[in-house]
Tab-separated table of C-alpha atoms and ligand atoms in Angstrom:
chain	number	residue	atom	x	y	z
Q	1	MET	CA	190.101	-11.242	10.139
Q	2	SER	CA	192.480	-13.497	11.864
Q	3	HIS	CA	195.639	-13.035	11.941
Q	4	ILE	CA	198.922	-14.966	10.742
Q	5	VAL	CA	202.047	-13.674	11.519
Q	6	PRO	CA	204.269	-15.928	9.095
Q	7	ASN	CA	207.022	-17.520	10.432
Q	8	ALA	CA	208.485	-17.465	6.660
Q	9	VAL	CA	208.987	-15.443	3.699
Q	10	VAL	CA	210.890	-16.298	0.280
Q	11	VAL	CA	212.369	-14.231	-1.825
Q	12	ARG	CA	213.286	-14.464	-5.027
Q	13	VAL	CA	215.824	-11.274	-6.443
Q	14	PRO	CA	217.536	-10.779	-9.770
Q	15	GLY	CA	221.108	-9.725	-11.193
Q	16	LYS	CA	221.759	-7.541	-13.366
Q	17	VAL	CA	223.491	-6.190	-16.193
Q	18	ASN	CA	225.315	-1.950	-16.609
Q	19	LEU	CA	224.040	-1.396	-19.999
Q	20	GLN	CA	226.746	1.788	-19.918
Q	21	LEU	CA	228.637	2.720	-16.666
Q	22	SER	CA	229.709	5.894	-16.529
Q	23	VAL	CA	232.375	6.926	-13.847
Q	24	GLY	CA	233.197	10.050	-13.014
Q	25	PRO	CA	236.351	11.351	-11.004
Q	26	LYS	CA	237.377	10.101	-7.642
Q	27	GLU	CA	235.746	12.321	-4.677
Q	28	SER	CA	236.893	13.329	-1.422
Q	29	ASP	CA	234.388	10.757	0.190
Q	30	GLY	CA	236.612	8.047	-1.561
Q	31	TYR	CA	233.658	7.603	-4.301
Q	32	HIS	CA	233.081	8.153	-7.764
Q	33	GLY	CA	230.760	9.849	-9.737
Q	34	VAL	CA	228.710	8.009	-11.511
Q	35	VAL	CA	225.922	6.795	-14.233
Q	36	THR	CA	224.659	3.957	-14.921
Q	37	VAL	CA	221.578	2.483	-16.600
Q	38	PHE	CA	220.623	-0.487	-15.710
Q	39	GLN	CA	219.448	-3.804	-15.842
Q	40	ALA	CA	217.425	-6.588	-14.409
Q	41	ILE	CA	218.255	-9.861	-15.805
Q	42	SER	CA	216.615	-13.800	-14.736
Q	43	LEU	CA	220.010	-14.927	-13.236
Q	44	PHE	CA	217.882	-15.488	-9.828
Q	45	ASP	CA	219.101	-15.775	-5.889
Q	46	ASP	CA	216.504	-17.208	-3.616
Q	47	VAL	CA	216.124	-15.616	0.065
Q	48	THR	CA	214.373	-16.830	3.137
Q	49	VAL	CA	214.488	-15.319	6.406
Q	50	SER	CA	213.267	-17.505	8.550
Q	51	ARG	CA	212.349	-16.790	12.744
Q	52	ALA	CA	214.445	-19.052	14.314
Q	53	ASP	CA	213.196	-21.399	17.227
Q	54	VAL	CA	216.589	-20.252	20.075
Q	55	ASP	CA	217.425	-16.267	19.718
Q	56	ASP	CA	221.510	-16.874	18.262
Q	57	GLY	CA	220.951	-13.465	17.007
Q	58	ILE	CA	221.363	-13.300	13.096
Q	59	SER	CA	222.578	-16.356	10.913
Q	60	ILE	CA	223.763	-17.434	6.947
Q	61	ALA	CA	223.433	-20.101	5.053
Q	62	ILE	CA	224.845	-20.592	1.054
Q	63	SER	CA	223.266	-23.178	-0.609
Q	64	GLY	CA	223.569	-23.397	-4.472
Q	65	ASP	CA	226.036	-24.692	-6.876
Q	66	LEU	CA	227.874	-20.718	-6.375
Q	67	ALA	CA	227.886	-20.738	-2.971
Q	68	HIS	CA	231.762	-21.058	-3.351
Q	69	GLY	CA	233.261	-18.623	-1.627
Q	70	VAL	CA	230.113	-16.560	-0.405
Q	71	PRO	CA	230.910	-15.188	3.211
Q	72	THR	CA	228.892	-16.833	5.948
Q	73	ASP	CA	230.153	-14.702	8.493
Q	74	GLU	CA	228.896	-10.384	9.461
Q	75	THR	CA	230.578	-9.460	6.522
Q	76	ASN	CA	227.892	-11.088	4.008
Q	77	LEU	CA	225.648	-8.156	3.149
Q	78	ALA	CA	222.502	-10.012	3.760
Q	79	PHE	CA	223.458	-9.458	7.533
Q	80	ILE	CA	224.424	-6.022	6.661
Q	81	ALA	CA	220.773	-5.739	5.107
Q	82	ALA	CA	219.719	-7.814	8.515
Q	83	LYS	CA	220.951	-5.727	10.757
Q	84	LEU	CA	220.745	-2.660	9.418
Q	85	MET	CA	216.465	-3.602	9.657
Q	86	CYS	CA	216.291	-5.340	12.735
Q	87	GLN	CA	218.629	-1.555	14.128
Q	88	ALA	CA	215.621	0.731	11.862
Q	89	TYR	CA	212.928	-0.723	13.509
Q	90	ASP	CA	213.279	-2.279	16.379
Q	91	LEU	CA	213.297	-5.889	15.434
Q	92	PRO	CA	214.416	-9.538	16.112
Q	93	THR	CA	217.196	-11.121	16.092
Q	94	ASP	CA	216.360	-14.497	16.140
Q	95	LEU	CA	216.960	-15.245	12.312
Q	96	VAL	CA	218.243	-17.243	9.587
Q	97	ILE	CA	219.109	-16.157	5.634
Q	98	ASP	CA	218.517	-18.835	3.883
Q	99	ILE	CA	221.153	-18.237	-0.120
Q	100	LYS	CA	219.697	-19.821	-2.909
Q	101	LYS	CA	222.168	-18.614	-5.171
Q	102	SER	CA	222.114	-19.180	-8.343
Q	103	ILE	CA	223.814	-14.744	-9.293
Q	104	PRO	CA	227.697	-15.254	-9.504
Q	105	VAL	CA	229.600	-13.932	-7.465
Q	106	ALA	CA	231.252	-11.448	-7.294
Q	107	GLY	CA	230.964	-11.010	-11.058
Q	108	GLY	CA	229.763	-7.557	-11.531
Q	109	MET	CA	226.283	-8.234	-11.417
Q	110	ALA	CA	224.807	-7.264	-7.297
Q	111	GLY	CA	225.241	-10.911	-7.022
Q	112	GLY	CA	225.517	-9.271	-2.726
Q	113	SER	CA	223.340	-6.358	-3.479
Q	114	ALA	CA	220.949	-7.804	-4.042
Q	115	ASP	CA	220.581	-10.715	-1.308
Q	116	ALA	CA	220.570	-7.421	0.183
Q	117	ALA	CA	218.053	-6.161	-1.060
Q	118	ALA	CA	215.733	-10.050	-0.479
Q	119	THR	CA	216.732	-9.242	3.194
Q	120	ILE	CA	214.719	-6.093	3.062
Q	121	LEU	CA	211.305	-7.472	1.132
Q	122	ALA	CA	211.603	-10.187	3.195
Q	123	LEU	CA	212.161	-8.171	7.343
Q	124	ASP	CA	209.274	-5.815	5.845
Q	125	HIS	CA	207.367	-8.688	5.259
Q	126	LEU	CA	207.949	-11.488	7.878
Q	127	PHE	CA	207.454	-8.140	11.034
Q	128	THR	CA	204.593	-7.505	8.072
Q	129	LEU	CA	206.173	-4.066	8.573
Q	130	GLY	CA	204.664	-2.322	5.657
Q	131	LEU	CA	207.281	-0.245	4.362
Q	132	ALA	CA	207.380	2.980	2.222
Q	133	ARG	CA	209.552	1.904	-1.064
Q	134	GLU	CA	211.577	5.852	0.655
Q	135	ASP	CA	212.495	3.465	3.656
Q	136	MET	CA	213.642	0.549	2.179
Q	137	HIS	CA	215.248	1.869	-0.109
Q	138	SER	CA	217.169	4.595	2.829
Q	139	ILE	CA	218.362	0.897	4.195
Q	140	ALA	CA	219.583	-0.136	0.416
Q	141	ALA	CA	221.563	2.898	-0.226
Q	142	LYS	CA	222.517	2.183	3.111
Q	143	ILE	CA	224.278	-0.866	2.043
Q	144	GLY	CA	226.046	-0.974	-1.006
Q	145	SER	CA	225.895	1.028	-4.367
Q	146	ASP	CA	224.104	-1.182	-6.681
Q	147	VAL	CA	220.368	-2.234	-3.538
Q	148	PRO	CA	218.100	0.569	-4.162
Q	149	PHE	CA	218.180	-0.301	-7.983
Q	150	LEU	CA	217.291	-4.311	-7.309
Q	151	LEU	CA	214.753	-3.268	-4.448
Q	152	GLY	CA	213.348	-2.174	-7.770
Q	153	GLY	CA	215.209	-3.574	-10.869
Q	154	GLY	CA	213.271	-3.512	-14.306
Q	155	THR	CA	215.266	-0.521	-16.483
Q	156	ALA	CA	216.669	2.374	-14.526
Q	157	VAL	CA	219.300	5.576	-14.468
Q	158	GLY	CA	221.287	5.568	-11.422
Q	159	ARG	CA	223.252	8.704	-10.356
Q	160	GLY	CA	226.038	10.111	-6.886
Q	161	HIS	CA	227.058	6.483	-6.598
Q	162	GLY	CA	224.600	4.604	-8.575
Q	163	ASP	CA	222.698	4.669	-5.379
Q	164	GLU	CA	220.112	7.103	-6.949
Q	165	VAL	CA	217.698	5.622	-9.130
Q	166	THR	CA	215.160	6.610	-11.101
Q	167	SER	CA	213.308	3.920	-13.988
Q	168	ALA	CA	213.365	4.744	-17.431
Q	169	LEU	CA	211.191	3.284	-20.101
Q	170	SER	CA	212.161	0.128	-21.874
Q	171	ARG	CA	209.881	-1.734	-24.357
Q	172	GLY	CA	211.184	-5.012	-24.746
Q	173	THR	CA	213.411	-8.551	-24.105
Q	174	TYR	CA	216.789	-8.851	-24.145
Q	175	HIS	CA	219.078	-11.180	-24.429
Q	176	TRP	CA	221.854	-12.065	-22.818
Q	177	VAL	CA	224.512	-14.919	-23.421
Q	178	LEU	CA	227.530	-14.785	-19.736
Q	179	ALA	CA	230.755	-15.716	-19.476
Q	180	LEU	CA	231.186	-16.516	-16.526
Q	181	SER	CA	235.059	-16.830	-14.396
Q	182	SER	CA	235.330	-18.578	-11.616
Q	183	VAL	CA	237.463	-16.003	-9.573
Q	184	GLY	CA	235.508	-12.643	-8.975
Q	185	LEU	CA	237.284	-9.703	-9.369
Q	186	SER	CA	237.295	-7.710	-6.060
Q	187	THR	CA	235.404	-3.852	-7.194
Q	188	PRO	CA	237.476	-1.716	-4.423
Q	189	ALA	CA	240.989	-3.211	-7.315
Q	190	VAL	CA	239.492	-1.872	-10.373
Q	191	PHE	CA	238.235	1.858	-9.548
Q	192	ASN	CA	241.597	2.287	-8.039
Q	193	GLU	CA	243.110	0.465	-11.070
Q	194	ILE	CA	240.431	2.644	-13.677
Q	195	ASP	CA	241.813	6.156	-10.941
Q	196	ARG	CA	245.801	4.448	-11.984
Q	197	LEU	CA	244.840	3.832	-16.293
Q	198	ARG	CA	243.590	7.411	-15.176
Q	199	GLU	CA	246.309	8.998	-12.964
Q	200	GLY	CA	247.013	12.641	-15.051
Q	201	LEU	CA	244.047	12.913	-17.383
Q	202	ASP	CA	241.607	15.355	-16.921
Q	203	VAL	CA	237.996	13.428	-15.916
Q	204	ALA	CA	234.765	14.049	-17.269
Q	205	PRO	CA	231.401	14.171	-15.156
Q	206	PRO	CA	229.656	11.157	-16.036
Q	207	HIS	CA	226.708	11.920	-17.978
Q	208	ALA	CA	223.905	9.086	-19.029
Q	209	ASN	CA	223.630	8.199	-22.519
Q	210	GLU	CA	220.961	9.821	-25.086
Q	211	TYR	CA	221.267	6.799	-27.224
Q	212	LEU	CA	220.940	4.558	-25.638
Q	213	LEU	CA	218.134	5.453	-23.484
Q	214	GLN	CA	216.079	6.130	-26.835
Q	215	ALA	CA	217.332	2.679	-28.470
Q	216	LEU	CA	215.034	0.875	-24.643
Q	217	LEU	CA	212.538	2.376	-25.572
Q	218	THR	CA	211.806	2.294	-29.450
Q	219	ALA	CA	212.919	-1.691	-29.010
Q	220	ASP	CA	216.467	-1.461	-30.776
Q	221	ALA	CA	218.054	-4.152	-29.915
Q	222	VAL	CA	221.210	-3.571	-32.707
Q	223	ALA	CA	221.756	0.468	-31.400
Q	224	VAL	CA	221.298	-1.239	-27.498
Q	225	GLY	CA	224.599	-2.872	-28.450
Q	226	LYS	CA	226.551	-0.072	-30.015
Q	227	ALA	CA	225.344	2.252	-26.983
Q	228	LEU	CA	227.210	-0.332	-24.780
Q	229	ALA	CA	229.007	0.883	-22.824
Q	230	ASN	CA	231.311	0.061	-18.922
Q	231	ASP	CA	234.474	2.382	-18.989
Q	232	LEU	CA	235.573	0.241	-15.903
Q	233	GLN	CA	235.996	-2.643	-19.991
Q	234	ALA	CA	239.140	-1.754	-19.224
Q	235	ALA	CA	240.080	-1.301	-15.741
Q	236	ALA	CA	238.807	-5.501	-15.445
Q	237	CYS	CA	240.433	-6.031	-18.688
Q	238	SER	CA	243.279	-4.485	-17.237
Q	239	LEU	CA	243.853	-6.811	-13.441
Q	240	ARG	CA	242.389	-10.273	-15.956
Q	241	PRO	CA	243.768	-9.310	-19.452
Q	242	ALA	CA	241.723	-12.843	-20.743
Q	243	LEU	CA	238.490	-10.881	-21.490
Q	244	ARG	CA	240.099	-8.894	-23.727
Q	245	LEU	CA	240.044	-12.754	-25.179
Q	246	ILE	CA	236.154	-13.349	-24.995
Q	247	LEU	CA	235.179	-10.016	-26.077
Q	248	ASP	CA	236.768	-10.833	-29.293
Q	249	VAL	CA	235.542	-14.385	-28.820
Q	250	GLY	CA	232.004	-12.127	-28.491
Q	251	HIS	CA	232.268	-9.880	-31.581
Q	252	GLU	CA	234.282	-12.973	-33.744
Q	253	TYR	CA	230.473	-14.739	-33.793
Q	254	GLY	CA	228.328	-11.945	-34.342
Q	255	ALA	CA	226.982	-10.430	-30.426
Q	256	LEU	CA	225.613	-7.095	-30.951
Q	257	GLY	CA	227.590	-5.233	-28.336
Q	258	CYS	CA	229.755	-7.042	-25.876
Q	259	ILE	CA	230.441	-5.998	-22.613
Q	260	VAL	CA	231.640	-6.296	-18.941
Q	261	SER	CA	229.439	-5.503	-16.368
Q	262	GLY	CA	229.742	-3.273	-13.873
Q	263	SER	CA	233.242	-4.362	-11.948
Q	264	GLY	CA	233.694	-7.182	-13.647
Q	265	PRO	CA	235.008	-10.581	-14.302
Q	266	THR	CA	230.931	-11.854	-16.266
Q	267	VAL	CA	231.325	-10.760	-19.334
Q	268	ALA	CA	227.481	-10.613	-21.070
Q	269	PHE	CA	227.067	-10.369	-24.526
Q	270	LEU	CA	223.895	-8.676	-26.326
Q	271	VAL	CA	222.029	-11.352	-29.278
Q	272	ALA	CA	219.663	-10.368	-31.242
Q	273	ASP	CA	217.080	-13.456	-30.106
Q	274	GLU	CA	217.336	-16.976	-28.433
Q	275	ASP	CA	218.831	-18.973	-31.304
Q	276	ALA	CA	220.921	-16.732	-31.698
Q	277	ALA	CA	222.140	-16.888	-27.933
Q	278	LEU	CA	222.175	-20.258	-28.126
Q	279	ASP	CA	224.818	-20.346	-30.767
Q	280	LEU	CA	226.974	-18.066	-29.623
Q	281	THR	CA	227.050	-19.996	-26.320
Q	282	VAL	CA	228.099	-22.750	-28.646
Q	283	ALA	CA	231.059	-20.935	-29.742
Q	284	LEU	CA	232.444	-19.858	-26.339
Q	285	THR	CA	231.187	-22.955	-24.239
Q	286	SER	CA	233.738	-24.859	-27.524
Q	287	SER	CA	236.405	-21.438	-27.527
Q	288	GLY	CA	237.843	-23.243	-25.242
Q	289	VAL	CA	238.846	-19.965	-23.460
Q	290	ILE	CA	235.784	-19.773	-21.065
Q	291	GLY	CA	234.728	-22.134	-18.100
Q	292	THR	CA	230.886	-21.907	-18.038
Q	293	VAL	CA	228.376	-19.727	-20.257
Q	294	THR	CA	225.065	-19.520	-19.429
Q	295	ARG	CA	221.978	-18.226	-20.935
Q	296	ALA	CA	219.555	-14.428	-19.427
Q	297	SER	CA	216.733	-12.554	-20.814
Q	298	GLY	CA	216.231	-8.758	-18.958
Q	299	PRO	CA	214.586	-6.461	-18.566
Q	300	VAL	CA	212.872	-8.639	-15.118
Q	301	PRO	CA	211.118	-6.817	-11.917
Q	302	GLY	CA	212.822	-6.082	-8.653
Q	303	ALA	CA	213.247	-7.873	-5.315
Q	304	ARG	CA	209.791	-10.101	-4.855
Q	305	VAL	CA	208.613	-11.861	-2.615
Q	306	ILE	CA	207.690	-15.492	-4.050
Q	307	GLU	CA	205.979	-17.127	-0.566
Q	308	VAL	CA	205.162	-17.027	2.974
Q	309	ARG	CA	205.076	-19.666	5.491
X	401	LIG	O1	228.600	0.643	-3.219
X	401	LIG	P1	229.756	-1.005	-2.998
X	401	LIG	O2	229.770	-1.096	-1.287
X	401	LIG	O3	229.054	-2.023	-3.512
X	401	LIG	O4	231.124	-0.707	-3.258
X	401	LIG	C1	232.121	-1.491	-3.092
X	401	LIG	C2	233.801	-0.140	-3.594
X	401	LIG	O5	233.893	-0.024	-4.933
X	401	LIG	C3	233.164	0.715	-2.468
X	401	LIG	O6	233.966	0.888	-0.906
X	401	LIG	C4	234.498	1.823	-3.993
X	401	LIG	O7	235.755	1.537	-3.271
X	401	LIG	C5	233.975	1.147	-5.811
X	401	LIG	N1	232.540	2.062	-5.662
X	401	LIG	C6	233.114	3.765	-5.947
X	401	LIG	N2	232.372	4.311	-6.487
X	401	LIG	C7	230.400	4.011	-6.936
X	401	LIG	C8	230.892	2.757	-6.118
X	401	LIG	C9	231.506	2.172	-6.071
X	401	LIG	O8	235.087	4.072	-5.735
X	401	LIG	N3	230.096	4.591	-7.450
C-alpha cells in the first residue's frame, strides 16, 4: 500500500463556555485550584498547518473577521504548541500555521487555547505520529489550563488548574446567545482581581456542582440555566462594570441563565431553543449596550481533522 505524506492538515476546533467555574484560593505556584464544567460550543477556528517551501522556522498567519489583535509571533499559543511538538518529537520546523478565527479573541472562550489544541492534532496527522490521547494531553497541559479540554470537547469536568479533564455525560442540545466585547480581558488580571475581592476571606476548596451534572444528564435546560455559576464573574464585572448591564438585559428577556464566560468579557445566555435565541439576539442588539451578538449551540466535539491535502 502506498503511503502518502500529507503537505497540509486542516483542523476545526471549537470554543467553550464554563457552565460552572469554582475557584479555590491561590496556590504557591501562582495558580488557583479550580473545578469547572466545560461545554464546547459551535464557534470554530480552522487551523491549517502546512510544510513551507523553505525552512524559515514556524510562522503564523491569521485571517477572518476576528483576526485583529491576535499575535503572530512566538507568544501565540499555536506557536508554543508547534514548538513543544517539534521539540518532543524531533519534527522539522518548516511550518506555516494559518488560523481562520471565529472564536472571540481574549473573550473567555479559550480561542487561543483552541488554536493550540488544533495545532497539536494537526502535527500529529501531518507527520503521521499516531500519538495516544495522553501524549497529546501532556503537551496540551504545558501550554495552558484550557488546552487539554479542547482536544476532546463535548462536556467535561476540569480539575487541578482546569487541565485534569474527565468527560461528563450530557444529553440534549443547549442553545446559547453570546454577547461579545470588542476589547478583551486578561485572564491573569481577572484572577488577580478575584484575589483582591476575596482578601481576608476564607476560601473553601472548590467542588463539582452535582445539581448541574444531574441537570445535564437529564437534558433539563431550565435546571442547567439556574445552576450556571462562575466565581470569576464578580471579578470580570468589577474590571468591566458594563458587563452587569449586559447580564441584566438577558435576565429581563427571559434567558434560562446568564453568565460571564470564563474570565470574560463574553457574556453567555442560555435559552430554551433557536426561536428564543433569535428573540434574545434582537433584544440585545436593540438594547444598545452590546456591540456584537452571535449564537451557538453545544456540546460539540473537540479538535478534529477536516481536510488532509
Ligand atoms: O493556564 P493559562 O495559561 O490559561 O492561565 C493564564 C493565567 O490565568 C495564569 O498565568 C494564572 O495567572 C491564571 N490562572 C490561575 N488559575 C488557574 C488557571 C489560570 O490563576 N487555574
